[in-house]
Coordinates of C-alpha atoms and ligand atoms in Angstrom, one line a residue:
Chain A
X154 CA 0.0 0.0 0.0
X155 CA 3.3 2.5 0.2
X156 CA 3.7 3.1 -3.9
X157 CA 0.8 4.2 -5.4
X158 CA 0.0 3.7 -9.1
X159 CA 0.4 6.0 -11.5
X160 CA -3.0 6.7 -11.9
X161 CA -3.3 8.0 -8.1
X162 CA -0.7 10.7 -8.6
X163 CA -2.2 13.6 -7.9
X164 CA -1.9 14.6 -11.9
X165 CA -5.4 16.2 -12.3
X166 CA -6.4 19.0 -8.9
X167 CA -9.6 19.3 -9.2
X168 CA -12.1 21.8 -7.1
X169 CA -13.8 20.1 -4.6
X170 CA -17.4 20.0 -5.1
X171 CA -19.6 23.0 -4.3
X172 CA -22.9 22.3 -2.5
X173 CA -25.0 19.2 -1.5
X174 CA -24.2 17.5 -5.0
X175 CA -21.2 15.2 -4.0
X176 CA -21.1 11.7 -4.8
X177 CA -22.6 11.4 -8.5
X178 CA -20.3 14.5 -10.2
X179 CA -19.0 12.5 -12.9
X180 CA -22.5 11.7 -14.3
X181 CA -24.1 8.9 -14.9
X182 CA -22.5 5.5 -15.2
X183 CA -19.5 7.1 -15.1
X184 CA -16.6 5.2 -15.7
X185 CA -12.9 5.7 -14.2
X186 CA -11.9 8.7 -16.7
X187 CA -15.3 10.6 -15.7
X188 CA -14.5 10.1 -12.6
X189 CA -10.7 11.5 -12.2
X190 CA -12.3 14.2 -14.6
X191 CA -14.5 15.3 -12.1
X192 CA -12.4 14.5 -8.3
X193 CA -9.3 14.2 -9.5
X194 CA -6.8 11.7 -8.2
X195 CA -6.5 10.5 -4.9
X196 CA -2.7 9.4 -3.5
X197 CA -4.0 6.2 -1.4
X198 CA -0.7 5.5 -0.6
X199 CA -0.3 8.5 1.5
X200 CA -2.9 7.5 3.4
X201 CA -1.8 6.5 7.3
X202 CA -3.5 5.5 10.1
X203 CA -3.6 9.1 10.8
X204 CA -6.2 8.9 8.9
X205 CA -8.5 8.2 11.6
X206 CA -8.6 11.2 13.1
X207 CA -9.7 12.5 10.2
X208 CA -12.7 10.5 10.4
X209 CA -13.2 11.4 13.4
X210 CA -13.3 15.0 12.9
X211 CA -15.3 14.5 10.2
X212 CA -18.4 13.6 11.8
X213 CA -19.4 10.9 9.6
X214 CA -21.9 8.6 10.7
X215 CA -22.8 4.6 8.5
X216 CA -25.1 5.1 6.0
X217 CA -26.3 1.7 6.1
X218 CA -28.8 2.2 8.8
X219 CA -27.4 2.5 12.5
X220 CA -25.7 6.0 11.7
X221 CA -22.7 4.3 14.2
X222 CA -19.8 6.2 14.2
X223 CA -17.6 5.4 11.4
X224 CA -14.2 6.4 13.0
X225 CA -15.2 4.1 15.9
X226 CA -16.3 1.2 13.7
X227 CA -12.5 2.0 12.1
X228 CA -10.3 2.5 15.3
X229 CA -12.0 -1.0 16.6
X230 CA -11.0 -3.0 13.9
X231 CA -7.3 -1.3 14.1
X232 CA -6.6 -2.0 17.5
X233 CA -7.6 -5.4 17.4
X234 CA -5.6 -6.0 14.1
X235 CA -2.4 -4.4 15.4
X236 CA -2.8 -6.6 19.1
X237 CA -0.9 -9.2 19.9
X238 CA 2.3 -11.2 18.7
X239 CA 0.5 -13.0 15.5
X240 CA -2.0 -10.3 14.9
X241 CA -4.4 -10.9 11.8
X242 CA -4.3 -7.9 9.5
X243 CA -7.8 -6.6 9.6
X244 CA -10.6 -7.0 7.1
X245 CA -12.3 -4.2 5.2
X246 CA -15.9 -5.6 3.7
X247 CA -17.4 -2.8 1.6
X248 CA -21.5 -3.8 2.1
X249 CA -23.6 -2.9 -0.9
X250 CA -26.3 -5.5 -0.3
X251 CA -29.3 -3.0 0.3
X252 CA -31.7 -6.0 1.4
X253 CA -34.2 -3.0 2.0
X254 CA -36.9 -3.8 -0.6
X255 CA -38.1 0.1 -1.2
X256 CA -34.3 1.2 -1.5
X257 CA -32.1 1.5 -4.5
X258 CA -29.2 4.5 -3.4
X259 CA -27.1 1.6 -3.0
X260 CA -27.6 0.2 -5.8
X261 CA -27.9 3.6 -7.5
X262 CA -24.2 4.3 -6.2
X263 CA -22.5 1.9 -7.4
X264 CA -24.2 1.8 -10.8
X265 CA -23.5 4.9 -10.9
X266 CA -20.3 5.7 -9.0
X267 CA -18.6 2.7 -8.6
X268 CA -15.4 4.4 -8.7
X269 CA -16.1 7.1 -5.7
X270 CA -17.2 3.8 -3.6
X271 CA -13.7 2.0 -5.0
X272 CA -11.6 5.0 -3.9
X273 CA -13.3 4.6 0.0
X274 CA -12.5 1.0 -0.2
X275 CA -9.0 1.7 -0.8
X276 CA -8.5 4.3 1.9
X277 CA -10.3 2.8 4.3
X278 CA -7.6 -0.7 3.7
X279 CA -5.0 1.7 3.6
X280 CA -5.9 3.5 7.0
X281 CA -6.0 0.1 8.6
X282 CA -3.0 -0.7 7.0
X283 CA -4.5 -4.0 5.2
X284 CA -4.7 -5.5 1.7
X285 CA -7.9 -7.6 2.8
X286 CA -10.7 -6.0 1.4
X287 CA -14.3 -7.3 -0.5
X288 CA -17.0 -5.5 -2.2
X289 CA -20.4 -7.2 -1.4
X290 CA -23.4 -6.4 -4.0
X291 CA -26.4 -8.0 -5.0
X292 CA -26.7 -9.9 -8.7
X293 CA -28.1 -6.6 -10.0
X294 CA -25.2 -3.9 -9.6
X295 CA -22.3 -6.9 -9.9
X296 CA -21.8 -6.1 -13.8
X297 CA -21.0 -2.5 -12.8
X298 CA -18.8 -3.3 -9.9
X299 CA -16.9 -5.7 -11.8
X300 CA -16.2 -3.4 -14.9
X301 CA -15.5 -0.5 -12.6
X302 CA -12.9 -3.3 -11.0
X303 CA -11.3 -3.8 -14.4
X304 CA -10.9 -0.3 -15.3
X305 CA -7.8 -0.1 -12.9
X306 CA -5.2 -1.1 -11.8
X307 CA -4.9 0.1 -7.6
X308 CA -8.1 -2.0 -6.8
X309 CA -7.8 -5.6 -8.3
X310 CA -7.1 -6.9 -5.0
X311 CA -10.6 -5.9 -3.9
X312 CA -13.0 -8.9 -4.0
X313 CA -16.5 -9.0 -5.3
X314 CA -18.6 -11.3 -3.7
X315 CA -22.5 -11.8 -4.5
X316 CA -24.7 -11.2 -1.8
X317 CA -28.2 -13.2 -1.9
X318 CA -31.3 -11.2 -2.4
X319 CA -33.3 -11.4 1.2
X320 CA -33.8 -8.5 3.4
X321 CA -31.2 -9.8 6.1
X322 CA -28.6 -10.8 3.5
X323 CA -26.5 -7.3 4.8
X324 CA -26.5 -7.9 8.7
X325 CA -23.3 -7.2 9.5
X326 CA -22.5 -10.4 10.4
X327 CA -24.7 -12.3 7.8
X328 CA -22.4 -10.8 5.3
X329 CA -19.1 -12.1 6.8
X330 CA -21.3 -15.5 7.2
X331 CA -21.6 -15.4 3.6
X332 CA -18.2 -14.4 2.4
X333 CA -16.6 -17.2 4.3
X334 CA -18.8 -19.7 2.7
X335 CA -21.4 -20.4 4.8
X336 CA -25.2 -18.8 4.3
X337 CA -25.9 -15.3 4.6
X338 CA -27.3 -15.8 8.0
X339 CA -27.0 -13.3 11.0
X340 CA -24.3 -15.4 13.3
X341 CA -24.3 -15.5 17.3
X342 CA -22.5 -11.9 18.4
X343 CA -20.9 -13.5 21.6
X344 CA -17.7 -11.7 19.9
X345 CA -17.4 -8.4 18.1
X346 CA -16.7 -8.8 14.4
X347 CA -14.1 -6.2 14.7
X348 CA -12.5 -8.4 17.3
X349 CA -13.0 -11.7 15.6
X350 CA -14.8 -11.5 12.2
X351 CA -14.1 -12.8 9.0
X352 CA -12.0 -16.3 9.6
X353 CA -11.2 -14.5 13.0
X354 CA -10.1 -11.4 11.1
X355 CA -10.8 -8.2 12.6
X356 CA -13.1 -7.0 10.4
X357 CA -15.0 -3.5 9.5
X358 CA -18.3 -3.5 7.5
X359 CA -19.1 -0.2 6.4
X360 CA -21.9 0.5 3.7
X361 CA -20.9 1.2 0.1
X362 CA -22.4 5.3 0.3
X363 CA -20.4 5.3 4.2
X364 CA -17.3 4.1 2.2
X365 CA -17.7 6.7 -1.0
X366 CA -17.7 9.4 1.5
X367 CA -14.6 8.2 3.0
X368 CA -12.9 8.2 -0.2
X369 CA -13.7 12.0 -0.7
X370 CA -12.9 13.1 2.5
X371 CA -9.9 11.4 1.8
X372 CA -9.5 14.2 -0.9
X373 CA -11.2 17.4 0.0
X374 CA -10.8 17.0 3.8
X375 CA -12.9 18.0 6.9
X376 CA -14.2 21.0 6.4
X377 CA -15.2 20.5 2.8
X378 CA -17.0 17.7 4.2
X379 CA -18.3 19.6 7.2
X380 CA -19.8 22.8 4.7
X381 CA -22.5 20.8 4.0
X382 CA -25.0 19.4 6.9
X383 CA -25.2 21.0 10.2
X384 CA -23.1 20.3 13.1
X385 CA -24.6 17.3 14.5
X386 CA -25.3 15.9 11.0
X387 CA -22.5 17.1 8.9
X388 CA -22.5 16.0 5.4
X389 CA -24.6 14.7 2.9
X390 CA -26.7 11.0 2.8
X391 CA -28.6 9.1 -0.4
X392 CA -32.3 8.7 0.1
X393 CA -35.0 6.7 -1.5
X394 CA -38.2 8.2 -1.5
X395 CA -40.8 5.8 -2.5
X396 CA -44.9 5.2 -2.7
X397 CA -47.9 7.2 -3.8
X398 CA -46.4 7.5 -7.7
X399 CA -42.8 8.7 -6.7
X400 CA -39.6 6.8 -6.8
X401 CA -36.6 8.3 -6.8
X402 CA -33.0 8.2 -5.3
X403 CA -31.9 12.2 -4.0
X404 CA -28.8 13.1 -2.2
X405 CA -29.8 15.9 0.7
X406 CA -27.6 17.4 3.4
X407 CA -27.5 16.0 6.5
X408 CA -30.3 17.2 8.8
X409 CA -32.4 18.3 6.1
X410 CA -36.2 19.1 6.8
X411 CA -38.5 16.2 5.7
X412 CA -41.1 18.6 3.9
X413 CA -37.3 20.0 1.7
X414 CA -37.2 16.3 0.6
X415 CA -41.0 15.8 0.0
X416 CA -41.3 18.6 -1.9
X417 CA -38.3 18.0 -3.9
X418 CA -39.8 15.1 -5.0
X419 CA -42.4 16.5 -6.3
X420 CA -44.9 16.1 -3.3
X421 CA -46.9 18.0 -1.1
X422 CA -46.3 17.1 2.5
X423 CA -49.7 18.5 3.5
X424 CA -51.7 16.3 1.2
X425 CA -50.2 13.2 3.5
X426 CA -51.5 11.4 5.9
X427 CA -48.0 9.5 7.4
X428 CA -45.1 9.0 5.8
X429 CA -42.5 5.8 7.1
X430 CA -38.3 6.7 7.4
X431 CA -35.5 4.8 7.7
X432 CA -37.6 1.8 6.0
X433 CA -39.0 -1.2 7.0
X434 CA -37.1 -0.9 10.2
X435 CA -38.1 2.6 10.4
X436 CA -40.5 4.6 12.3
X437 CA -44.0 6.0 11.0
X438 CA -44.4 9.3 11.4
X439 CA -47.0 12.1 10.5
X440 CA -45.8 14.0 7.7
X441 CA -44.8 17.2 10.1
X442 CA -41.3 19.1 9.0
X443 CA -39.1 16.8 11.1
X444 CA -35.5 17.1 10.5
X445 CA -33.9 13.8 8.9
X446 CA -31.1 13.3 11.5
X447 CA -29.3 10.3 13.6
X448 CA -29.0 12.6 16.7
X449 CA -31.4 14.7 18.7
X450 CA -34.5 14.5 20.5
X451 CA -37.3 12.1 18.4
X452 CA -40.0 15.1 18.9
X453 CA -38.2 17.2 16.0
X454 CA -36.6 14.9 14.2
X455 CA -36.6 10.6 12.9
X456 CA -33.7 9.0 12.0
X457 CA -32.7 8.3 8.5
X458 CA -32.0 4.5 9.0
X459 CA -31.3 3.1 5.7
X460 CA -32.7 6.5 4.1
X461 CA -36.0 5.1 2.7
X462 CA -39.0 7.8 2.9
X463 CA -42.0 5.8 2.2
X464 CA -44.8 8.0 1.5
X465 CA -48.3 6.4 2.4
X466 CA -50.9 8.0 -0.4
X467 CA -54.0 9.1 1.2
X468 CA -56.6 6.5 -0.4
X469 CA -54.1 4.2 2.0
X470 CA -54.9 2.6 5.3
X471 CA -51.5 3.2 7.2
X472 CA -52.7 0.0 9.5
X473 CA -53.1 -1.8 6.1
X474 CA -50.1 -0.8 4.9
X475 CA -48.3 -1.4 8.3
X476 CA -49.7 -5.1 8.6
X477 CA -48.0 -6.2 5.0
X478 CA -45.0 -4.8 6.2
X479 CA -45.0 -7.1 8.9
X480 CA -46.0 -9.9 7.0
X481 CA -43.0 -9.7 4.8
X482 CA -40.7 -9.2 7.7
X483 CA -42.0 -12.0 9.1
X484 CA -41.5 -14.0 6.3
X485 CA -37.9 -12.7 5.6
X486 CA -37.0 -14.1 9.7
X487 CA -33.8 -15.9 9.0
X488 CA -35.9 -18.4 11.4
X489 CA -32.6 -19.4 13.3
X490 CA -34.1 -17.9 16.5
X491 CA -37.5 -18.9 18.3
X492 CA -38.7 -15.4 19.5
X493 CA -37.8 -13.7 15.9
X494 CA -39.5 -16.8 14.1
X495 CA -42.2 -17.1 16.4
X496 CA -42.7 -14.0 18.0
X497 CA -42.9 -11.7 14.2
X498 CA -45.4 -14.0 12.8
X499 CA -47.8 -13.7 15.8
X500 CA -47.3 -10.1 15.5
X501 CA -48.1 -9.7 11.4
X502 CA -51.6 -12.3 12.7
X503 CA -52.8 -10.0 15.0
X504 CA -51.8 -7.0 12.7
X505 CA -53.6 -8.6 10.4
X506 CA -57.2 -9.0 12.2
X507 CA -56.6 -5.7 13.1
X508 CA -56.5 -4.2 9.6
X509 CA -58.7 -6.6 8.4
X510 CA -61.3 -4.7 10.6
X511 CA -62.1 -7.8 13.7
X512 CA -63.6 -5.6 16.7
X513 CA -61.6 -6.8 19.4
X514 CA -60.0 -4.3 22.1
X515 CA -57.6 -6.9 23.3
X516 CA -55.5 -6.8 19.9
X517 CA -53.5 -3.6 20.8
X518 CA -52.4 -4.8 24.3
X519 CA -51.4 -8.3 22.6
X520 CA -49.8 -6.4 20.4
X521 CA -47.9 -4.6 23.2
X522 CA -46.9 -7.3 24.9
X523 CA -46.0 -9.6 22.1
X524 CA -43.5 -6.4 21.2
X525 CA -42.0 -6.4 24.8
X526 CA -41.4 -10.3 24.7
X527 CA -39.9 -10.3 21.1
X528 CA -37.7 -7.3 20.9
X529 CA -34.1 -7.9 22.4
X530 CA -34.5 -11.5 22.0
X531 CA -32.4 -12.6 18.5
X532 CA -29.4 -13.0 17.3
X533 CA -29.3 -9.7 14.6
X534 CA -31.6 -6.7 15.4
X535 CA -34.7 -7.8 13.0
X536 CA -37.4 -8.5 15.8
X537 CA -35.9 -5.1 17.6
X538 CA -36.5 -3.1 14.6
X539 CA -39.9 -4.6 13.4
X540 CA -41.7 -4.0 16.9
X541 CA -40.1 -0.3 16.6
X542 CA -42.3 0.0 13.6
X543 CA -45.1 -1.5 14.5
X544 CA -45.1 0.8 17.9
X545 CA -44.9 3.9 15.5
X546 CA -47.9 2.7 13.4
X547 CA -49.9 2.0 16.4
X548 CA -49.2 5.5 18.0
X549 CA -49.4 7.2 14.6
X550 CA -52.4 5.6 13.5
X551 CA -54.0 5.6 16.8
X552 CA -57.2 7.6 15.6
X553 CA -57.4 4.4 12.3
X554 CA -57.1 1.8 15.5
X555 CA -60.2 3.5 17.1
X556 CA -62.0 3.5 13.8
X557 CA -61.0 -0.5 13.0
X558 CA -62.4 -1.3 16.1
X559 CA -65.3 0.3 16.2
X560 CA -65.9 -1.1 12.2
X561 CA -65.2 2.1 10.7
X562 CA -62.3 2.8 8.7
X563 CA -63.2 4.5 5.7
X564 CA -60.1 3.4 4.2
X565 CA -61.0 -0.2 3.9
X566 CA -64.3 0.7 2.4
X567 CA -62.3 2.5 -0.4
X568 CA -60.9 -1.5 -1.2
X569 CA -57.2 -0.5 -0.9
X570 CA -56.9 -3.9 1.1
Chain B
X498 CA -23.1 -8.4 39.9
X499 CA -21.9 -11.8 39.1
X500 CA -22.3 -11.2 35.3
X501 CA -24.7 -12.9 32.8
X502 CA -26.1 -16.0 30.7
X503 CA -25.3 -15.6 27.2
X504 CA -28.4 -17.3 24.8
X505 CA -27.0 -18.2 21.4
X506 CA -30.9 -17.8 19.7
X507 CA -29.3 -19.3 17.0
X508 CA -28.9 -22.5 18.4
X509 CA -31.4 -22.7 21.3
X510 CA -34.2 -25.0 20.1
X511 CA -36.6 -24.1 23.5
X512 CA -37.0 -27.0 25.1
X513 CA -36.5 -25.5 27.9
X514 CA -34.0 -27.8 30.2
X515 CA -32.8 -23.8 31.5
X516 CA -35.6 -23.1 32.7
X517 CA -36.3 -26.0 34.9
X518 CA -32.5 -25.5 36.3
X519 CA -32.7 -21.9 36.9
X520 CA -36.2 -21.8 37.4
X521 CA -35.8 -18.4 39.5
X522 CA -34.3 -16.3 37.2
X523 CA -35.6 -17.5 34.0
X524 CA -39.6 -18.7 32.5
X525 CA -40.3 -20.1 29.3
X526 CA -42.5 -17.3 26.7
X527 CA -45.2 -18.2 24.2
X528 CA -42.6 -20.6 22.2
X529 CA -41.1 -22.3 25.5
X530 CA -37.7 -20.3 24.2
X531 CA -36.2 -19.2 28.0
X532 CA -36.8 -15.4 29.1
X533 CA -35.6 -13.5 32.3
X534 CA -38.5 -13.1 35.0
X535 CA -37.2 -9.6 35.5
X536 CA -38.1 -8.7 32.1
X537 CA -34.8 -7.6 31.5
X538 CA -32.2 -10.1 29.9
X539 CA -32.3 -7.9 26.5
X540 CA -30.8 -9.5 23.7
X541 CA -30.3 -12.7 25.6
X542 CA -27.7 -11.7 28.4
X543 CA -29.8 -12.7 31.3
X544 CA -27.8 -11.5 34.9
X545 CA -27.0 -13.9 37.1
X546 CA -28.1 -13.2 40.7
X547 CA -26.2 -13.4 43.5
X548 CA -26.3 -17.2 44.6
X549 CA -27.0 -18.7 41.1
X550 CA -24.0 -18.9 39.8
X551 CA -23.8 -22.9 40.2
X552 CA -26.8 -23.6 38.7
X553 CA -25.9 -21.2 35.7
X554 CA -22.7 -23.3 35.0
X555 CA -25.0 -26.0 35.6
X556 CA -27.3 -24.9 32.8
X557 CA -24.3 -24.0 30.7
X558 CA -23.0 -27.3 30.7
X559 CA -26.3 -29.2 30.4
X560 CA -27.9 -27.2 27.9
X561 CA -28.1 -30.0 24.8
X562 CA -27.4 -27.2 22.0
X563 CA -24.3 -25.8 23.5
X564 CA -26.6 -22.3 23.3
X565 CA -25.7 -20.9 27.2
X566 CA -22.3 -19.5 27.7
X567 CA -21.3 -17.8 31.2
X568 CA -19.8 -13.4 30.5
X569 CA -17.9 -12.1 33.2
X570 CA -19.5 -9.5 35.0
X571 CA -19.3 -5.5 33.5
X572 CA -18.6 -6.2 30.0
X573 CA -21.0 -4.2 27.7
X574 CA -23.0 -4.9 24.5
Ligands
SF4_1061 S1 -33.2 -12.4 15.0 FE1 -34.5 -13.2 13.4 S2 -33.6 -12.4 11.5 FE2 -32.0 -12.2 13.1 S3 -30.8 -14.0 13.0 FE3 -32.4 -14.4 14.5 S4 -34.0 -15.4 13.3 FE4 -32.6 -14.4 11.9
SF4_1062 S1 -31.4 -25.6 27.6 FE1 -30.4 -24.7 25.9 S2 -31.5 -25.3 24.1 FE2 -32.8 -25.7 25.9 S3 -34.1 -23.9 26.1 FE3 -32.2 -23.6 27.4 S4 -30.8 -22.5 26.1 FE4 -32.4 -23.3 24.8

């Protein structure tokens, strides 16, 4: 990792990029001579473990759903790597699975930018001081990866790996399970990945958008990175926004207002009943101007998650809606553990009789304390994040509960169900 | 605190031989899968209470499916 190539000689200084308009520059499918065109080179070989503190500074936070910081997720896998007589050079698994069925920035990315995600990869390895690194993408975006891949020559050590196509297949952990061989199951988390990971390599997953901002902050530094965002959200993320006609991938700054993204995509927030953020995992929320951040207090703002803004239209029943949802996370259990395989199913049931208009007061208090017995109890935070959803739909459709149970939601009458 | 029972969910089947063994600190849910009675035990570290340690390593080396394993006390996540 000490001599770069001669294509990451700093031959071409460009700008950095002006505004919230970062990580698609080079246009669309861009390939590796659009892409110097519009960053410029990047010398990953003078990239040190330094590095971290850069990262650090930075203020960047995963985009792949639990908005961890990323310089922590870094510095863990480090120190465990450099421990020790025989320590294991770490493991850097760039993680583009998206297993979020109403997402596609992911997918967009690296059809779009591979290379910006490439150049992360690479400084991230470099910055733990490893050659170990794999890109792991779903069947769809694997063409682009690969051809981005052969278009040079710093990154052929980089590994592509396919991930499968179910909505756990990018757990953390499911991920390594899967790149070792085995299924792309969520494993047992007795041991931290970035103590023990891949074949008992520390190992860092970071999401592919995560990664393609490290590898321009690697470039344009802190406080380029930093002039976008506010303080306790600095940058920019990818979102999805999704339902009621619209489907689009946008890049916003970070703590952006919710209504700024609506409207941007081409809807008007007060024509909505609820929308749902941060996906299937996510929380339901009415469609007030929340900020889209991962830190505050949860009356002004709801986290991104995995940056999905699902936009229930109003000729929708939100408890409808909220009761497939279920269903399919119930379905996509990796049914290795009882409460998850169990417990979800019970919940989409009585979810189910619920929507499906039965007029029985007991089903919100089974529903509570199906929730309280479930959540905490897997191996891989699915069961955690499903009852988190289902508690938002029940306190933000508490006025459509009332009407189901006295037989009238007007909603179901309209034959949305 | 004389740290926790770690549940490997992916292995537990819920027969529930834990339960019977360390029948104070844990119950059996819906599923018979084991639970803490103190409602707390999130994400299957379930404290051990003073004077339970025995039967914990009991349980830990009884349970058929290898699932229990004993964590030193103030370790966390
Ligand atoms: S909690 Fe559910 S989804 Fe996660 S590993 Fe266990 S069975 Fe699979
Ligand atoms: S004894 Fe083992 S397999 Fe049986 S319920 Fe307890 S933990 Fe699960």
């Amino acid at each position: 990792m000490t001599t770069p190539s001669a294509a990451l000689r700093n031959v071409h200084p460009v700008p950095p990029p002006a505004g919230a308009a970062r990580l698609f520059l080079a246009g669309s499918r861009a390939g590796y001579s659009q892409h110097l065109q519009a960053y410029g080179s990047i010398d990953v070989g003078a990239v040190a473990p330094g590095f971290l503190d850069v990262v650090e500074a930075s203020g960047l936070t995963g985009r792949g759903g639990a908005a961890f910081a990323s310089w922590r997720k870094m510095a863990a896998a480090a120190q465990a790597g450099g421990r020790g007589l025989f320590s294991a050079r770490p493991v850097v698994i760039a993680n583009g699975a998206e297993g979020e069925p109403l997402s596609h920035k992911d997918a967009a990315l690296l059809a779009h930018a591979p290379h910006v995600v490439l150049d992360g990869v690479l400084v991230a390895a470099a910055a733990l001081q490893t050659s170990h690194a794999y890109i792991y993408v779903t069947a769809e975006t694997m063409p682009s990866v690969q051809s981005a891949l052969a278009e040079r020559t710093d990154a052929r050590h980089i590994r592509p790996v396919e991930a499968d196509d179910t909505f756990i297949s990018g757990e953390a952990s499911a991920v390594v399970n899967k790149i070792q061989g085995g299924p792309s199951l969520p494993l047992d988390k007795l041991r931290r990945l970035s103590d023990a990971g891949l074949r008992g390599r520390p190992t860092l997953v970071l999401n592919v958008e995560t990664l393609a901002h490290i590898g321009l902050l690697a470039r344009f530094g802190v406080d380029w990175f930093r002039s976008v965002g506010t303080a306790r959200d600095p940058g920019t993320r990818l979102v999805t926004v999704a339902g009621a006609g619209t489907d689009q991938v946008l890049e916003v700054p970070g703590d952006a207002s919710l209504h700024g993204i609506l409207r941007s995509s081409g809807i008007h927030p007060e024509e909505l009943s609820a929308v749902l953020v941060g996906g299937y995992h996510g929380r339901w929320v009415r469609p007030l101007d929340y900020r889209l951040s991962p830190a505050g207090s949860p009356e002004t703002l709801v986290r991104p998650g995995v940056g999905v803004i699902y936009v229930l239209s109003p000729d929708q029943c939100g408890l409808a809606v909220t009761a497939q949802i279920t269903e399919y996370l119930a379905g996509q259990s990796a049914r290795q553990c009882g409460p998850c395989m169990f417990g979800l199913r019970a919940m989409a049931d009585v979810l189910n009789r619920l929507a499906d208009g039965e007029r029985d007061p007991r089903l919100v208090a089974e529903l509570e304390r199906l929730g309280r017995i479930v959540s905490g109890r897997g191996s891989c935070h699915h069961p955690d994040g499903t009852v988190r959803m289902v508690s938002s739909a029940l306190e933000t459709f508490s006025d459509d509960v009332r009407e189901h149970l006295i037989g009238r939601c007007t909603r179901i009458q309209r034959g949305t169900r | 605190m004389t740290g926790s029972l770690h549940i490997d969910w992916t292995r537990c089947d819920g027969r529930g031989l834990c339960t019977e063994l360390l029948a104070t600190l844990l119950t059996r849910d819906d599923w018979g899968y084991p639970i803490s009675r103190r409602g707390d035990g999130i994400r299957g570290e379930v404290p051990i209470a003073p004077g339970h340690e025995e039967a914990a390593r009991e349980a830990v080396i009884l349970c058929p499916k290898l699932a229990l394993t004993l964590r030193p006390p103030a370790k966390s996540s």
